[in-house]
Coordinates of C-alpha atoms and ligand atoms in Angstrom, one line a residue:
M12 CA -11.0 10.8 -19.4
T13 CA -13.3 8.0 -20.5
P14 CA -13.9 4.7 -18.5
D15 CA -12.0 3.0 -21.4
A16 CA -8.8 5.0 -20.7
R17 CA -9.0 3.5 -17.1
N18 CA -6.1 1.1 -17.8
A19 CA -3.6 4.1 -17.9
M20 CA -4.5 4.6 -14.2
K21 CA -3.3 1.1 -13.0
R22 CA -1.2 1.3 -10.1
R23 CA 0.9 -1.6 -9.8
T24 CA 0.6 -5.5 -9.5
F25 CA 0.3 -5.2 -5.7
L26 CA 2.1 -3.3 -3.0
I27 CA 3.4 -4.8 0.0
G28 CA 3.4 -3.2 3.7
V29 CA 4.1 2.5 9.7
T30 CA 3.5 2.6 12.4
G31 CA 4.3 1.9 15.8
L32 CA 4.3 -1.7 15.8
S33 CA 4.8 -4.3 18.2
T34 CA 7.3 -6.6 19.4
L35 CA 6.2 -10.0 19.8
V36 CA 4.1 -11.2 22.9
L37 CA 2.6 -14.5 22.2
T38 CA -0.2 -16.1 24.1
A39 CA -1.5 -19.8 23.2
C40 CA -4.7 -20.0 22.0
V41 CA -6.9 -17.4 20.6
S42 CA -10.4 -17.4 19.4
P43 CA -10.9 -16.9 15.7
A44 CA -11.8 -13.1 14.9
P45 CA -15.2 -12.7 13.3
R46 CA -15.0 -13.0 9.5
P47 CA -16.2 -10.7 6.9
S48 CA -18.5 -12.2 4.3
A49 CA -17.0 -12.7 1.0
S50 CA -17.7 -10.4 -1.9
A51 CA -18.5 -13.5 -4.3
T52 CA -20.1 -16.5 -3.0
A53 CA -17.6 -19.1 -2.1
T54 CA -18.1 -22.8 -1.7
P55 CA -19.1 -23.6 1.9
T56 CA -16.3 -25.0 3.9
P57 CA -17.0 -28.5 4.7
E58 CA -15.1 -29.1 7.7
P59 CA -14.9 -26.6 10.7
K60 CA -11.2 -25.2 10.7
P61 CA -9.0 -25.7 13.5
T62 CA -8.6 -22.7 15.7
V63 CA -5.0 -23.2 16.5
S64 CA -2.6 -23.5 13.5
P65 CA 0.1 -26.2 13.6
V66 CA 2.4 -23.5 12.3
P67 CA 5.2 -22.6 14.8
K68 CA 5.4 -19.2 16.6
P69 CA 7.6 -17.0 15.1
A70 CA 10.7 -15.7 16.9
Q71 CA 9.8 -12.0 15.8
M72 CA 6.8 -10.2 14.5
R73 CA 6.2 -6.7 13.2
R74 CA 2.9 -5.4 12.2
T75 CA 1.5 -2.2 10.7
S76 CA -1.9 -0.4 11.1
W77 CA -1.6 2.3 8.6
S78 CA -5.3 3.3 8.8
A79 CA -4.5 4.2 12.6
D80 CA -1.5 6.1 11.5
P81 CA -2.5 9.9 12.2
F82 CA 0.0 11.1 9.5
A83 CA -1.1 8.7 6.7
R84 CA -4.8 7.7 7.6
G85 CA -4.5 4.8 5.3
S86 CA -2.0 3.3 2.7
Y87 CA -2.7 4.8 -0.9
S88 CA -5.3 6.3 -2.8
F89 CA -7.6 4.4 -5.1
A90 CA -10.5 5.0 -7.6
A91 CA -13.5 5.2 -5.4
V92 CA -17.0 4.8 -6.8
D93 CA -18.0 8.4 -8.3
S94 CA -14.5 9.7 -8.4
T95 CA -12.8 10.5 -11.7
P96 CA -9.1 10.4 -12.7
E97 CA -9.4 14.1 -13.6
Q98 CA -10.1 14.8 -9.9
R99 CA -6.3 13.9 -9.2
T100 CA -5.4 16.6 -11.8
A101 CA -7.9 19.0 -10.1
L102 CA -6.3 18.4 -6.6
A103 CA -3.0 19.2 -8.1
Q104 CA -3.9 22.6 -9.1
P105 CA -2.2 25.5 -7.6
V106 CA -4.3 28.0 -5.6
L107 CA -3.5 31.8 -6.1
D108 CA -0.1 30.4 -7.5
R109 CA 0.7 30.4 -3.5
V110 CA -0.7 27.0 -2.5
F111 CA 0.8 23.9 -4.6
F112 CA 0.0 20.4 -4.3
A113 CA 1.9 17.1 -4.7
G114 CA 1.8 13.5 -3.3
E115 CA 0.7 10.1 -4.8
A116 CA -3.0 11.1 -4.8
T117 CA -2.4 13.9 -7.3
S118 CA -0.5 11.7 -9.8
P119 CA -2.7 10.8 -12.8
D120 CA -0.1 8.4 -14.2
A121 CA 1.0 6.5 -11.1
P122 CA -1.2 7.2 -8.2
G123 CA -0.6 5.0 -5.2
T124 CA 3.1 4.5 -5.7
V125 CA 6.5 5.8 -4.9
Q126 CA 7.1 6.8 -8.3
G127 CA 3.9 8.9 -8.4
G128 CA 4.9 10.5 -5.3
R129 CA 8.3 11.5 -6.7
D130 CA 6.8 12.7 -9.9
T131 CA 4.3 14.9 -8.4
G132 CA 7.0 16.4 -6.1
L133 CA 9.0 17.4 -9.2
R134 CA 6.0 18.6 -11.2
A135 CA 5.2 20.8 -8.1
A136 CA 8.6 22.1 -7.8
R137 CA 8.8 23.2 -11.4
E138 CA 5.2 25.0 -10.9
V139 CA 6.6 26.9 -8.1
I140 CA 9.6 27.9 -10.1
S141 CA 7.5 29.5 -13.0
A142 CA 5.5 31.4 -10.5
A143 CA 8.2 32.4 -7.9
A144 CA 11.0 35.2 -8.0
P145 CA 14.5 33.9 -7.4
G146 CA 15.4 33.3 -3.9
E147 CA 11.9 33.3 -2.4
R148 CA 11.2 31.2 0.6
I149 CA 9.3 28.0 -0.1
A150 CA 7.7 25.8 2.6
V151 CA 7.0 22.1 1.8
I152 CA 4.7 20.3 4.1
G153 CA 5.7 16.6 4.5
A154 CA 8.9 14.8 4.0
G155 CA 7.6 11.8 2.2
I156 CA 9.0 11.0 -1.3
A157 CA 7.0 13.9 -2.9
G158 CA 8.1 16.6 -0.4
L159 CA 11.7 15.5 -0.4
S160 CA 11.8 15.4 -4.2
A161 CA 10.2 18.9 -4.3
A162 CA 12.3 20.3 -1.7
R163 CA 15.7 19.2 -3.2
F164 CA 14.6 20.3 -6.6
L165 CA 14.0 23.9 -5.2
K166 CA 17.1 24.0 -3.2
D167 CA 19.2 23.0 -5.9
A168 CA 17.4 25.7 -8.0
G169 CA 18.6 28.2 -5.3
F170 CA 15.4 28.7 -3.4
E171 CA 15.2 28.9 0.6
V172 CA 13.2 25.9 1.5
V173 CA 11.9 24.8 4.7
L174 CA 10.6 21.2 5.0
V175 CA 7.8 20.8 7.7
E176 CA 7.4 17.2 8.8
A177 CA 4.9 16.0 11.6
R178 CA 6.9 12.7 12.2
D179 CA 10.2 12.5 13.8
R180 CA 11.7 11.0 10.8
I181 CA 11.8 11.6 7.1
G182 CA 10.2 9.1 4.5
G183 CA 6.5 9.3 5.3
R184 CA 4.9 6.1 4.0
I185 CA 8.5 4.7 3.1
D186 CA 9.3 3.1 6.4
T187 CA 12.4 0.9 6.5
V188 CA 13.3 -0.8 9.7
S189 CA 16.9 -1.7 10.1
D190 CA 17.7 -3.1 13.5
K191 CA 19.0 -6.1 15.2
N192 CA 16.0 -7.9 15.5
W193 CA 15.8 -8.7 11.7
P194 CA 18.6 -10.1 9.6
F195 CA 17.8 -7.4 6.7
P196 CA 15.8 -4.2 6.3
I197 CA 12.3 -4.8 6.3
E198 CA 9.6 -2.6 4.7
L199 CA 6.7 -1.6 6.7
G200 CA 5.6 0.5 3.8
P201 CA 6.5 -0.2 0.1
S202 CA 8.6 -2.8 -0.8
F203 CA 8.1 -2.9 -4.8
V204 CA 9.2 -0.8 -7.6
S205 CA 8.2 -1.4 -11.2
H206 CA 9.9 0.3 -14.4
S207 CA 7.7 3.1 -15.2
G208 CA 7.9 6.9 -16.0
T209 CA 10.8 8.7 -17.9
T210 CA 13.0 8.6 -14.8
S211 CA 12.2 5.4 -13.4
L212 CA 13.0 4.5 -9.8
D213 CA 14.0 1.1 -10.5
E214 CA 17.1 2.6 -12.4
E215 CA 17.9 4.7 -9.3
F216 CA 17.9 2.0 -7.1
T217 CA 20.7 0.5 -9.1
R218 CA 22.6 3.7 -9.4
L219 CA 22.6 4.2 -5.7
G220 CA 23.7 0.3 -5.2
I221 CA 20.6 -0.4 -3.4
A222 CA 19.8 -4.3 -4.0
T223 CA 16.5 -5.2 -5.7
A224 CA 15.5 -8.6 -7.1
P225 CA 13.0 -9.6 -9.8
F226 CA 9.7 -10.7 -8.3
P227 CA 7.3 -13.0 -10.1
S228 CA 3.7 -11.9 -10.5
A229 CA 2.5 -15.6 -10.5
S230 CA 2.0 -17.1 -7.0
E231 CA 1.9 -20.7 -5.6
T232 CA -1.7 -21.3 -4.9
R233 CA -3.0 -23.8 -2.2
T234 CA -6.3 -24.7 -1.0
D235 CA -7.2 -24.9 2.6
A236 CA -6.1 -28.6 2.6
G237 CA -2.6 -27.7 1.3
T238 CA -3.1 -28.7 -2.3
V239 CA -1.1 -26.8 -5.0
V240 CA -3.7 -25.8 -7.7
A241 CA -3.3 -24.2 -11.1
V242 CA -5.1 -20.7 -11.1
P243 CA -7.7 -20.7 -14.0
D244 CA -8.8 -17.5 -15.8
T245 CA -12.3 -17.9 -14.1
G246 CA -11.9 -15.0 -11.7
Q247 CA -10.0 -12.8 -14.2
K248 CA -12.6 -13.4 -16.9
A249 CA -15.6 -12.5 -14.6
V250 CA -14.0 -9.3 -13.5
A251 CA -13.2 -8.2 -16.9
T252 CA -16.8 -9.0 -18.0
A253 CA -18.3 -7.0 -15.3
L254 CA -15.9 -3.9 -15.7
A255 CA -16.7 -3.9 -19.7
W256 CA -20.2 -4.0 -18.7
A257 CA -19.9 -1.1 -16.3
T258 CA -18.6 1.1 -18.7
Q259 CA -21.6 0.9 -20.9
Q260 CA -23.8 2.0 -18.0
A261 CA -25.0 5.5 -17.5
S262 CA -23.4 6.2 -14.2
D263 CA -20.6 4.9 -12.2
M264 CA -21.1 2.0 -9.7
S265 CA -19.2 -0.2 -7.4
V266 CA -17.2 -3.1 -8.9
Q267 CA -19.3 -5.4 -6.8
S268 CA -22.5 -3.9 -8.3
A269 CA -20.8 -4.5 -11.7
L270 CA -20.1 -8.1 -10.7
D271 CA -23.7 -8.7 -9.7
G272 CA -25.4 -6.3 -12.4
S273 CA -23.7 -8.0 -15.3
G274 CA -24.4 -11.6 -13.9
A275 CA -20.6 -12.1 -13.9
S276 CA -20.8 -13.3 -10.2
K277 CA -23.4 -15.9 -11.0
L278 CA -20.8 -18.6 -10.8
S279 CA -21.2 -22.3 -9.9
T280 CA -20.3 -23.2 -6.2
A281 CA -19.8 -26.8 -7.3
D282 CA -16.3 -28.3 -7.0
A283 CA -14.6 -27.5 -10.3
G284 CA -11.4 -29.4 -9.3
G285 CA -9.3 -29.7 -6.2
G286 CA -12.4 -28.9 -4.0
V287 CA -12.3 -25.3 -5.5
S288 CA -15.3 -23.9 -7.2
E289 CA -15.9 -21.4 -9.8
A290 CA -17.2 -18.9 -7.4
D291 CA -14.0 -19.4 -5.3
W292 CA -12.0 -18.6 -8.0
L293 CA -13.8 -15.1 -8.4
A294 CA -13.4 -14.7 -4.8
F295 CA -9.7 -15.3 -5.1
R296 CA -9.4 -12.8 -7.8
V297 CA -11.2 -10.3 -5.8
A298 CA -9.1 -10.8 -2.6
T299 CA -5.7 -11.2 -4.0
V300 CA -5.6 -8.6 -6.8
L301 CA -8.5 -6.0 -6.5
D302 CA -8.6 -5.7 -2.8
I303 CA -4.8 -5.6 -2.5
D304 CA -4.5 -3.3 -5.4
A305 CA -6.8 -0.7 -4.1
G306 CA -6.5 -1.4 -0.5
A307 CA -10.5 -1.5 -0.4
S308 CA -13.2 -3.8 -0.9
V309 CA -14.8 -4.0 -4.3
D310 CA -18.0 -2.5 -2.7
H311 CA -15.9 0.8 -2.7
Q312 CA -14.1 0.6 -6.0
S313 CA -15.2 2.2 -9.2
G314 CA -16.6 0.0 -11.9
W315 CA -15.5 2.6 -14.4
Y316 CA -11.9 3.3 -13.4
T317 CA -10.9 0.0 -11.7
S318 CA -8.6 -2.0 -14.1
A319 CA -9.2 -5.7 -14.9
D320 CA -5.6 -6.5 -15.5
A321 CA -3.3 -7.5 -12.6
G322 CA -0.6 -4.9 -13.6
A323 CA 2.9 -4.8 -14.4
D324 CA 5.0 -8.0 -15.0
D325 CA 8.3 -6.1 -14.2
E326 CA 8.1 -5.7 -10.5
R327 CA 11.1 -5.9 -8.4
I328 CA 11.2 -6.2 -4.7
V329 CA 13.5 -3.9 -2.8
L330 CA 15.9 -5.7 -0.6
G331 CA 18.5 -3.1 0.4
G332 CA 16.2 -0.6 2.2
Y333 CA 13.7 1.5 0.4
A334 CA 14.8 4.5 2.8
G335 CA 18.1 4.6 1.0
L336 CA 16.4 6.6 -1.8
L337 CA 15.6 9.4 0.7
T338 CA 19.1 10.0 2.3
K339 CA 20.7 11.9 -0.7
A340 CA 17.6 13.9 -1.3
A341 CA 17.5 15.2 2.3
E342 CA 21.2 16.4 2.5
G343 CA 21.4 20.0 3.4
I344 CA 17.7 20.6 3.5
D345 CA 16.3 22.7 6.6
L346 CA 14.0 20.1 8.0
L347 CA 11.5 21.1 10.9
D348 CA 10.6 17.6 12.1
S349 CA 8.0 16.7 14.9
S350 CA 6.0 19.7 13.6
V351 CA 2.5 19.1 12.7
V352 CA 1.0 21.7 10.5
T353 CA -2.7 22.3 11.8
K354 CA -3.6 25.5 9.7
L355 CA -2.4 26.7 6.5
A356 CA -3.5 30.6 5.7
Y357 CA -2.8 31.9 2.2
R358 CA -3.3 35.2 0.5
D359 CA -2.2 36.5 -2.8
T360 CA 1.0 37.9 -0.9
G361 CA 2.2 34.8 0.7
V362 CA 1.5 31.9 3.1
S363 CA 1.4 31.2 6.8
L364 CA 1.5 27.8 8.7
R365 CA 0.4 27.3 12.3
L366 CA 2.0 24.2 13.9
G367 CA 0.5 22.0 16.6
T368 CA 3.0 23.6 19.0
G369 CA 1.2 27.0 18.6
E370 CA 4.1 28.4 16.8
S371 CA 4.0 29.6 13.1
L372 CA 6.0 30.2 10.1
S373 CA 5.5 32.2 7.1
A374 CA 6.8 31.7 3.4
D375 CA 6.2 33.0 0.0
R376 CA 4.7 29.8 -1.3
V377 CA 3.8 26.3 0.0
I378 CA 3.9 22.7 -1.4
V379 CA 1.3 20.6 0.5
T380 CA 2.3 16.9 0.2
V381 CA 0.2 15.5 3.1
P382 CA -1.4 12.1 2.3
L383 CA -5.1 12.2 0.8
G384 CA -6.4 10.4 4.1
V385 CA -5.0 13.4 6.1
L386 CA -6.7 15.9 3.6
K387 CA -10.1 14.1 4.2
S388 CA -9.6 14.2 7.8
G389 CA -9.8 17.8 7.8
V390 CA -7.1 18.2 10.6
L391 CA -5.2 20.5 8.3
E392 CA -7.4 23.7 8.0
F393 CA -7.1 25.9 5.1
D394 CA -7.9 29.5 5.2
P395 CA -9.8 30.4 3.0
A396 CA -11.3 27.0 2.4
L397 CA -9.9 25.3 -0.7
P398 CA -11.9 25.8 -4.1
F399 CA -14.7 23.6 -4.7
A400 CA -13.0 21.3 -7.1
H401 CA -10.2 20.6 -4.7
R402 CA -12.7 19.8 -1.9
G403 CA -14.7 17.5 -4.2
A404 CA -11.5 15.6 -5.2
I405 CA -10.5 15.2 -1.5
A406 CA -14.1 13.9 -0.8
D407 CA -14.5 11.6 -3.9
L408 CA -11.0 10.0 -4.3
G409 CA -10.6 7.0 -2.0
M410 CA -7.8 6.1 0.7
G411 CA -7.3 2.4 1.1
T412 CA -5.4 0.4 3.5
L413 CA -2.8 -2.3 3.0
D414 CA -1.2 -3.7 6.1
K415 CA 1.7 -6.1 6.6
V416 CA 2.7 -8.6 9.1
W417 CA 6.4 -9.5 9.2
L418 CA 7.3 -12.7 10.8
Q419 CA 10.6 -14.3 11.2
F420 CA 11.0 -18.0 12.2
D421 CA 13.8 -20.0 13.8
E422 CA 13.6 -22.2 10.7
P423 CA 11.3 -22.7 7.6
F424 CA 8.4 -24.9 8.2
W425 CA 7.6 -24.8 4.6
S426 CA 9.2 -26.6 1.8
T427 CA 8.2 -24.4 -1.3
A428 CA 10.7 -22.1 -2.8
A429 CA 8.0 -19.9 -4.5
P430 CA 8.5 -16.2 -3.5
L431 CA 4.7 -15.4 -3.7
W432 CA 2.1 -17.6 -2.1
T433 CA -1.9 -17.3 -2.2
T434 CA -4.5 -19.3 -0.9
V435 CA -7.9 -20.1 -2.4
G436 CA -11.4 -21.4 -1.2
G437 CA -10.9 -20.5 2.5
D438 CA -12.1 -17.4 4.3
E439 CA -8.7 -16.8 6.1
D440 CA -7.7 -13.0 6.7
F441 CA -4.4 -13.4 5.4
R442 CA -4.4 -14.8 1.9
V443 CA -1.2 -13.4 0.3
W444 CA 2.3 -14.0 1.5
I445 CA 5.8 -13.2 0.5
N446 CA 8.3 -15.7 1.1
M447 CA 11.7 -13.9 1.8
M448 CA 13.5 -17.2 1.9
P449 CA 14.5 -17.4 -1.6
L450 CA 15.3 -13.9 -1.9
T451 CA 17.4 -13.5 1.2
G452 CA 18.2 -17.1 2.7
E453 CA 16.3 -16.1 5.9
P454 CA 13.1 -17.8 7.2
V455 CA 11.1 -14.6 7.1
L456 CA 7.4 -14.3 5.6
V457 CA 5.3 -11.2 5.0
G458 CA 1.5 -11.5 5.1
L459 CA -0.8 -8.9 3.5
V460 CA -4.3 -7.8 4.4
A461 CA -6.3 -5.0 2.6
G462 CA -9.5 -3.0 2.7
D463 CA -12.1 -4.0 5.4
T464 CA -10.1 -7.0 6.6
A465 CA -7.2 -4.6 7.3
L466 CA -9.4 -2.0 9.0
R467 CA -10.8 -4.7 11.4
L468 CA -7.5 -6.2 12.2
A469 CA -6.0 -2.7 12.9
G470 CA -8.2 -2.7 16.1
A471 CA -7.1 -6.1 17.1
D472 CA -4.4 -7.0 19.6
D473 CA -1.0 -8.6 18.3
A474 CA -2.0 -12.1 19.5
T475 CA -5.2 -12.0 17.5
V476 CA -3.4 -10.8 14.4
L477 CA -0.8 -13.6 14.9
A478 CA -3.3 -16.2 15.3
A479 CA -5.0 -15.1 12.1
A480 CA -1.8 -14.9 10.2
L481 CA -0.7 -18.4 11.5
R482 CA -4.0 -19.8 10.4
G483 CA -3.6 -18.2 6.9
L484 CA -0.2 -20.2 6.8
T485 CA -1.4 -23.6 7.6
P486 CA -1.8 -24.7 4.1
F487 CA 2.0 -24.2 3.6
Y488 CA 2.8 -26.1 6.7
V489 CA 5.0 -29.3 6.3
P490 CA 5.3 -31.6 9.6
P491 CA 8.7 -32.2 10.4
T492 CA 10.1 -35.7 9.4
P493 CA 10.4 -37.8 12.5
T494 CA 14.0 -38.7 13.3
P495 CA 14.2 -42.4 12.5
T496 CA 14.9 -44.6 15.5
P497 CA 18.2 -46.4 15.3
T498 CA 17.6 -50.1 14.6
P499 CA 19.0 -51.9 17.8
T500 CA 22.0 -53.9 16.9
V501 CA 21.6 -57.7 17.9
Ligands
FAD22 C1 1.9 -0.8 3.4 C2 2.2 -0.1 2.1 C3 2.7 -0.7 1.0 C4 2.8 0.0 -0.2 N1 3.6 -0.5 -1.3 C5 4.0 0.1 -2.3 C6 4.9 -0.6 -3.3 O1 5.0 -1.7 -3.2 N2 5.4 0.1 -4.3 C7 5.0 1.6 -4.5 O2 5.4 2.2 -5.3 N3 4.3 2.2 -3.5 C8 3.7 1.4 -2.4 N4 3.0 2.0 -1.4 C9 2.6 3.5 -1.6 C10 3.7 4.5 -1.6 O3 4.3 4.0 -0.1 C11 3.2 5.9 -1.5 O4 2.4 6.2 -2.5 C12 4.2 6.9 -1.4 O5 5.3 6.6 -0.3 C13 3.6 8.3 -1.0 O6 4.4 9.2 -0.9 P1 4.0 10.8 -0.6 O7 5.2 11.6 -0.5 O8 2.9 11.2 -1.7 O9 3.3 10.7 0.8 P2 3.9 10.3 2.2 O10 5.1 9.4 2.1 O11 2.7 9.8 3.1 O12 4.5 11.7 2.9 C14 3.6 12.8 3.2 C15 4.2 13.3 4.5 O13 3.4 14.1 5.0 C16 3.5 14.0 6.5 N5 2.3 14.8 7.2 C17 1.2 14.3 7.3 N6 0.3 15.3 7.9 C18 1.2 16.3 8.3 C19 1.1 17.6 8.9 N7 -0.3 17.9 9.2 N8 2.3 18.3 9.0 C20 3.2 18.1 8.5 N9 3.4 16.9 8.0 C21 2.5 16.0 7.8 C22 3.7 12.7 6.9 O14 4.1 12.3 8.0 C23 4.5 12.0 5.7 O15 5.9 12.1 6.1 C24 2.8 1.3 -0.2 C25 2.3 2.3 0.7 C26 1.9 1.3 1.9 C27 1.4 2.0 3.1

C-alpha cells in the first residue's frame, strides 16, 4: 500500500475509555502535575493558572490506566513511524496452519476498533475451518471481541472449542461497569460505534435492543478563560500540508517531523482572535484529534500512514452497555477464565499451551487474539519463535494509550448542552470531555487523555488525576447564581 492509501486505514473519529480503578478519595489541594511540552508552539499563557479549580468535587470517580493493565498493555494499535499497513496483514498470517492470529491489530480495514476485532475473529475462524478436519479441538486465546467471535463461529460450525482467558471476565478491552454507584452503565473501554464493514456493529446493537445515540463530531470549544470560540481550519490545514509533504519524502518520519520539515508548524503565536493564536489551533488539532486517535503523541505517529481527516461523521455512542454485545456470543462456549497463557508450543501436528498455573492443554490448532501490547511484551513465549515477518510487525506497529476519567456530580456546574467539549490555548492534561447530561439526563462527564499525558497520569494517584481533571473543566464552570435576598417589607 502506498502512503496515499492511508486514508483507508483511518480508525474512527475518536475513541472513548479497564482496569481496576479507584473509588473516590478526595483530598483538597494538590500541586499541579508537571506538564509535557506541547508538540506545536502555543501562545504563552499570560496569567498563572489557579492550582485549585472552582469546579465542585464529584460524588463518584472512576479512572482507567490501560497502559498498566497486564492483559492489554495499552488501548489500541496505531501506525507508528516505520510501520506499514501491510504489517497488519503479515501479523495475521497463519503459521504452519496451526497458529492463527486475530485481534484489532491484525485488521487492515478497521484497526483499533471493536469492529476490526470482530472482523478479524471471523476471518481467523474461516481460515481454521479451511485448514481443519471436522470436529477438531481448537483453542482460542483471549475472550475479547475477536476471540469470542472466533469461538462462536467455530462452535456453531461443529468444532470443539476452548476459550482461554487471563482475566476473570470476558470482554477484554470492552469493559462495561454496571453497578449501583452509577446511574447507567459506564464504559471503561470503547463507547463509540460507527457504521462500517459489511456486517456493521451499529446494526447489531439495534438488533440486540442496546441503546445507542448519534454523537456529534463537532465540539463546543472554549478558551482557558471560558470563552466559546469557533474552530478555524488552521490546525487541520497545517496537518494536511505536513502529511502531504511527508508522502513525497524518501522515507517515513514522525508527524511532528513532517510538521517541522514541511514548515507547516511555523505558525504565528500572535493572538488570532479570542486570545488564541494560529499555533494554538495547531496544538489543539494535535491534542484533540491526532493524539486521541492514535493514543500516542505525534512524535511516534507515522507521517506516511496517519490520516489528516478526523474520521467518520456517523459515530454513535453506546448507552445501554457495550458488553451486551458479548453475552450471546459467549453462550455455551467452554471458557477457561483466570488462565494466563505463558507459552505456546506449536508443531505441524498440533499445539500445546502452558498456563501461568503450570497446567497445560493441547489442541489441534489455536487462534491467538491477545493484544499487540501483550505480544510486544514477550510475556507469551512462542516455541519455536514466530517467523521474521510476524516479529517485525509486532516490533514496528505501535500500541497507543487512551485513558478515561468518569466523574459523577451531584448537580451540573455547567450550562452548555453540547455533548462534546474541548479546550484550546491552555496546557491542561484533559482537553476533551464528553457531557453525558444531554444523552442520559445525568450530571456525568467523561474526560479523555492520550499518549504521553495518559502514560504520565497512569502513574499518578487518584487525587492528582482528579485535580488535573477539574482544572481541565474550569472553562465550563458557571458560578451558582446567588439566591436573591428578600426585600424587607416595611
Ligand atoms: C479506552 C479505550 C477506548 C476505546 N474506544 C473505542 C471506541 O469508542 N470504539 C471502538 O470501536 N473501539 C474502541 N477501542 C478499541 C477497542 O476496545 C478494541 O479495538 C477491541 O475491543 C479489541 O478487541 P480484541 O478482541 O482485539 O482485544 P481484547 O479485547 O484486548 O481481547 C484480548 C483478550 O486477550 C486476553 N489476554 C491477554 N493476554 C493473555 C494471555 N497471556 N493469556 C490469555 N488471555 C490473554 C485479554 O485479557 C483479553 O480479554 C477503545 C479501547 C480503549 C482501551
